[in-house]
XYZ file of N, CA and C in Angstrom:
366
model
N 10.372 16.560 -9.091
C 10.903 15.572 -8.160
C 9.842 14.503 -7.904
N 10.270 13.236 -7.990
C 9.336 12.139 -7.797
C 8.963 12.008 -6.319
N 7.665 11.865 -6.082
C 7.200 11.811 -4.700
C 5.919 10.994 -4.608
N 5.802 10.244 -3.504
C 4.572 9.533 -3.168
C 4.091 10.059 -1.823
N 2.802 10.323 -1.725
C 2.239 10.837 -0.484
C 1.014 10.025 -0.109
N 1.068 9.416 1.089
C -0.071 8.644 1.591
C -1.008 9.565 2.376
N -2.278 9.222 2.377
C -3.275 9.923 3.178
C -4.398 8.956 3.516
N -5.252 9.357 4.461
C -6.418 8.560 4.790
C -6.287 7.703 6.036
N -5.152 7.762 6.691
C -4.979 6.971 7.898
C -5.697 7.599 9.084
N -5.551 6.951 10.247
C -6.169 7.497 11.441
C -6.546 6.405 12.418
N -7.430 6.769 13.337
C -7.909 5.863 14.377
C -9.285 5.337 13.989
N -9.461 4.033 14.079
C -10.741 3.417 13.743
C -11.005 2.282 14.727
N -12.266 2.025 14.986
C -12.636 0.936 15.878
C -12.531 -0.411 15.162
N -12.329 -1.478 15.912
C -12.325 -2.808 15.289
C -13.613 -3.041 14.502
N -13.453 -3.626 13.323
C -14.589 -3.836 12.443
C -14.846 -2.689 11.487
N -14.169 -1.583 11.702
C -14.364 -0.412 10.854
C -13.564 -0.474 9.569
N -13.655 0.623 8.808
C -12.995 0.697 7.505
C -12.222 1.993 7.361
N -11.183 1.924 6.545
C -10.436 3.098 6.129
C -10.033 2.904 4.675
N -9.862 4.016 3.965
C -9.304 3.939 2.630
C -8.050 4.796 2.576
N -6.934 4.137 2.345
C -5.665 4.845 2.184
C -5.489 5.243 0.723
N -4.926 6.415 0.525
C -4.599 6.886 -0.817
C -3.097 7.074 -0.928
N -2.590 6.841 -2.124
C -1.170 7.030 -2.420
C -1.104 7.844 -3.706
N -0.813 9.126 -3.570
C -0.789 10.031 -4.716
C 0.645 10.272 -5.160
N 0.850 10.212 -6.462
C 2.193 10.413 -7.012
C 2.313 11.783 -7.660
N 3.509 12.340 -7.569
C 3.832 13.557 -8.303
C 5.225 13.395 -8.893
N 5.420 13.978 -10.071
C 6.723 13.884 -10.711
C 6.907 12.654 -11.574
N 5.977 11.723 -11.541
C 6.019 10.549 -12.410
C 4.618 9.964 -12.515
N 4.442 9.048 -13.478
C 3.124 8.482 -13.760
C 3.014 7.109 -13.144
N 2.052 6.941 -12.263
C 1.929 5.693 -11.512
C 1.565 4.496 -12.376
N 0.848 4.695 -13.469
C 0.400 3.511 -14.214
C 1.545 2.843 -14.982
N 2.733 3.437 -14.941
C 3.902 2.766 -15.508
C 4.606 1.867 -14.490
N 4.064 1.845 -13.270
C 4.734 1.137 -12.187
C 3.812 0.138 -11.504
N 4.417 -0.909 -10.974
C 3.736 -1.743 -9.996
C 3.730 -0.992 -8.669
N 2.667 -1.157 -7.902
C 2.531 -0.468 -6.624
C 2.348 -1.481 -5.510
N 3.067 -1.272 -4.452
C 2.941 -2.128 -3.289
C 2.540 -1.326 -2.066
N 1.769 -1.942 -1.205
C 1.484 -1.401 0.127
C 2.180 -2.295 1.138
N 2.870 -1.666 2.047
C 3.575 -2.365 3.107
C 3.148 -1.764 4.436
N 3.418 -2.481 5.512
C 3.145 -1.932 6.837
C 4.219 -2.391 7.817
N 4.382 -1.583 8.838
C 5.349 -1.919 9.872
C 4.780 -1.545 11.232
N 4.615 -2.558 12.062
C 4.144 -2.352 13.434
C 5.352 -2.192 14.345
N 5.182 -1.556 15.496
C 6.306 -1.376 16.426
C 6.950 -2.704 16.788
N 8.263 -2.756 16.665
C 8.995 -3.952 17.026
C 8.936 -5.077 16.012
N 8.302 -4.825 14.876
C 8.182 -5.861 13.851
C 8.817 -5.404 12.554
N 9.111 -6.370 11.694
C 9.679 -6.053 10.396
C 8.587 -5.527 9.454
N 9.029 -4.777 8.466
C 8.095 -4.319 7.440
C 7.587 -5.519 6.655
N 6.284 -5.554 6.399
C 5.704 -6.677 5.678
C 4.836 -6.191 4.528
N 4.795 -6.984 3.489
C 3.958 -6.664 2.347
C 2.502 -6.947 2.653
N 1.643 -6.058 2.239
C 0.202 -6.180 2.461
C -0.520 -6.506 1.158
N -0.199 -5.740 0.124
C -0.876 -5.915 -1.156
C -0.041 -5.256 -2.243
N -0.204 -5.732 -3.471
C 0.449 -5.070 -4.593
C -0.396 -5.259 -5.847
N -0.159 -4.367 -6.792
C -0.879 -4.383 -8.055
C 0.141 -4.242 -9.167
N 0.022 -5.090 -10.181
C 1.025 -5.124 -11.242
C 0.891 -3.920 -12.157
N 1.943 -3.635 -12.921
C 1.904 -2.514 -13.848
C 1.336 -2.914 -15.192
N 1.389 -4.205 -15.533
C 1.016 -4.627 -16.885
C -0.489 -4.787 -17.043
N -1.104 -5.529 -16.134
C -2.528 -5.850 -16.304
C -3.324 -5.655 -15.019
N -2.735 -4.934 -14.062
C -3.411 -4.650 -12.781
C -3.787 -5.914 -12.015
N -3.013 -6.973 -12.181
C -3.230 -8.138 -11.333
C -2.954 -7.744 -9.886
N -3.799 -8.203 -8.983
C -3.651 -7.835 -7.577
C -3.219 -9.032 -6.737
N -2.504 -8.735 -5.679
C -1.992 -9.746 -4.776
C -2.220 -9.271 -3.334
N -2.483 -10.229 -2.458
C -2.755 -9.898 -1.070
C -2.053 -10.869 -0.129
N -1.590 -10.342 0.981
C -1.087 -11.206 2.038
C -2.258 -11.999 2.617
N -1.990 -13.191 3.096
C -3.053 -14.034 3.658
C -3.779 -13.333 4.800
N -3.054 -12.526 5.541
C -3.634 -11.874 6.721
C -4.687 -10.825 6.366
N -4.691 -10.353 5.116
C -5.646 -9.304 4.739
C -6.570 -9.731 3.606
N -6.350 -10.920 3.076
C -7.145 -11.385 1.938
C -8.627 -11.419 2.309
N -9.446 -10.876 1.415
C -10.877 -10.823 1.665
C -11.327 -9.596 2.434
N -10.368 -8.854 2.998
C -10.710 -7.652 3.767
C -10.185 -6.379 3.108
N -9.024 -6.464 2.438
C -8.399 -5.296 1.817
C -8.538 -5.399 0.303
N -8.645 -4.236 -0.345
C -8.718 -4.171 -1.798
C -7.809 -3.056 -2.304
N -6.919 -3.414 -3.222
C -6.040 -2.421 -3.841
C -6.598 -2.068 -5.216
N -6.497 -0.798 -5.574
C -6.978 -0.359 -6.883
C -6.207 0.891 -7.290
N -6.307 1.227 -8.573
C -5.631 2.439 -9.024
C -6.578 3.275 -9.881
N -6.390 4.582 -9.819
C -7.124 5.526 -10.650
C -6.075 6.311 -11.426
N -5.858 5.914 -12.664
C -4.789 6.531 -13.447
C -5.059 7.999 -13.735
N -6.319 8.362 -13.872
C -6.648 9.766 -14.129
C -6.219 10.669 -12.975
N -6.250 10.111 -11.769
C -5.855 10.879 -10.579
C -4.418 10.575 -10.155
N -3.762 9.662 -10.894
C -2.397 9.276 -10.560
C -2.298 8.816 -9.104
N -3.266 8.011 -8.709
C -3.408 7.607 -7.311
C -3.739 6.121 -7.209
N -3.202 5.492 -6.187
C -3.530 4.110 -5.862
C -4.184 4.101 -4.486
N -5.146 3.221 -4.317
C -5.908 3.151 -3.075
C -5.742 1.792 -2.411
N -5.917 1.790 -1.098
C -6.028 0.541 -0.350
C -7.256 0.676 0.542
N -8.314 -0.018 0.154
C -9.535 -0.030 0.955
C -9.416 -1.140 1.981
N -9.558 -0.779 3.234
C -9.375 -1.730 4.329
C -10.691 -1.854 5.099
N -11.287 -3.025 5.014
C -12.530 -3.318 5.730
C -12.281 -4.305 6.858
N -13.259 -4.406 7.755
C -13.194 -5.361 8.869
C -11.861 -5.278 9.588
N -11.457 -4.078 9.910
C -10.133 -3.875 10.502
C -10.037 -4.503 11.879
N -8.842 -5.009 12.166
C -8.550 -5.680 13.427
C -7.436 -4.940 14.157
N -7.352 -5.074 15.460
C -6.249 -4.415 16.184
C -4.875 -4.791 15.627
N -4.732 -6.006 15.142
C -3.439 -6.427 14.592
C -3.102 -5.765 13.257
N -4.035 -5.013 12.693
C -3.742 -4.231 11.488
C -3.071 -2.895 11.832
N -2.966 -2.594 13.109
C -2.336 -1.349 13.533
C -0.872 -1.322 13.113
N -0.496 -0.274 12.391
C 0.871 -0.158 11.870
C 1.003 1.164 11.126
N 2.230 1.480 10.753
C 2.473 2.542 9.777
C 2.421 1.893 8.399
N 1.607 2.456 7.534
C 1.427 1.922 6.190
C 2.189 2.778 5.186
N 2.870 2.083 4.275
C 3.670 2.743 3.242
C 3.232 2.275 1.858
N 3.222 3.180 0.904
C 3.074 2.758 -0.484
C 4.425 2.905 -1.178
N 4.610 2.102 -2.217
C 5.878 2.101 -2.929
C 5.623 1.803 -4.399
N 6.465 2.348 -5.255
C 6.348 2.137 -6.695
C 7.617 1.477 -7.207
N 7.442 0.462 -8.047
C 8.587 -0.236 -8.608
C 8.251 -0.804 -9.971
N 9.197 -1.470 -10.571
C 8.988 -1.991 -11.926
C 8.281 -3.337 -11.940
N 8.307 -4.043 -10.802
C 7.676 -5.356 -10.736
C 6.944 -5.500 -9.408
N 5.854 -6.230 -9.424
C 5.160 -6.550 -8.186
C 6.066 -7.452 -7.353
N 6.221 -7.107 -6.103
C 7.121 -7.873 -5.252
C 6.697 -7.737 -3.797
N 6.960 -8.782 -3.022
C 6.752 -8.728 -1.578
C 8.001 -8.236 -0.850
N 9.050 -7.944 -1.607
C 10.301 -7.487 -1.010
C 10.420 -5.971 -1.155
N 10.374 -5.274 -0.045
C 10.327 -3.817 -0.107
C 11.588 -3.246 -0.743
N 12.698 -3.969 -0.681
C 13.943 -3.455 -1.256
C 13.882 -3.314 -2.771
N 12.940 -3.973 -3.398
C 12.860 -3.965 -4.858
C 12.046 -2.795 -5.401
N 11.544 -1.937 -4.532
C 10.769 -0.788 -4.983
C 11.651 0.452 -5.064
N 11.303 1.301 -6.033
C 12.160 2.460 -6.315
C 11.749 3.701 -5.529
N 10.463 3.962 -5.435
C 9.968 5.164 -4.753
C 9.116 4.766 -3.555
N 9.216 5.554 -2.485
C 8.505 5.273 -1.248
C 7.795 6.520 -0.741
N 6.627 6.305 -0.140
C 5.981 7.382 0.588
C 6.546 7.489 1.988
N 6.095 8.481 2.714
C 6.632 8.741 4.052
C 5.964 7.889 5.120
N 4.881 7.256 4.777
C 4.167 6.412 5.721
C 3.031 7.151 6.414
N 2.020 6.393 6.818
C 0.889 6.976 7.523
C 0.395 5.990 8.578
N 0.031 6.534 9.731
C -0.362 5.689 10.857
C -1.812 5.223 10.711
N -2.012 3.941 10.936
C -3.353 3.365 11.061
C -3.419 2.695 12.421
N -4.386 3.095 13.223
C -4.557 2.522 14.559
C -5.965 1.968 14.675
N -6.054 0.691 15.019
C -7.346 0.027 15.182
C -7.497 -0.296 16.667
N -8.411 0.426 17.301
C -8.566 0.285 18.746
C -9.936 0.765 19.165
N -10.467 0.149 20.210
C -11.735 0.599 20.780
C -11.481 1.580 21.917
């Protein structure tokens, strides 16, 4: 059964760092584009970053550019989101998703993780 599982979330102080992991089982991640999305309370789900399936081109939302880095480790069948210089406004549930094309539209992804909480607070 195809499954994505996020890990690495938690509580961090402003300016701190976290690395989220998205591990796949039941399918091979390097055949897919991967997106990270987040949803804060009362807000719509928004795209944070994505990495293409063809040449690992990376894309970032303006709000996280220069602070977040997406990468993949095909040997571990895992994609990462390294988040530096975290701000309170980064607080949200973060989701990873796998699809055939890099997209900022969450509806275009085929597989989804269950989400993981990231809280940035002093």
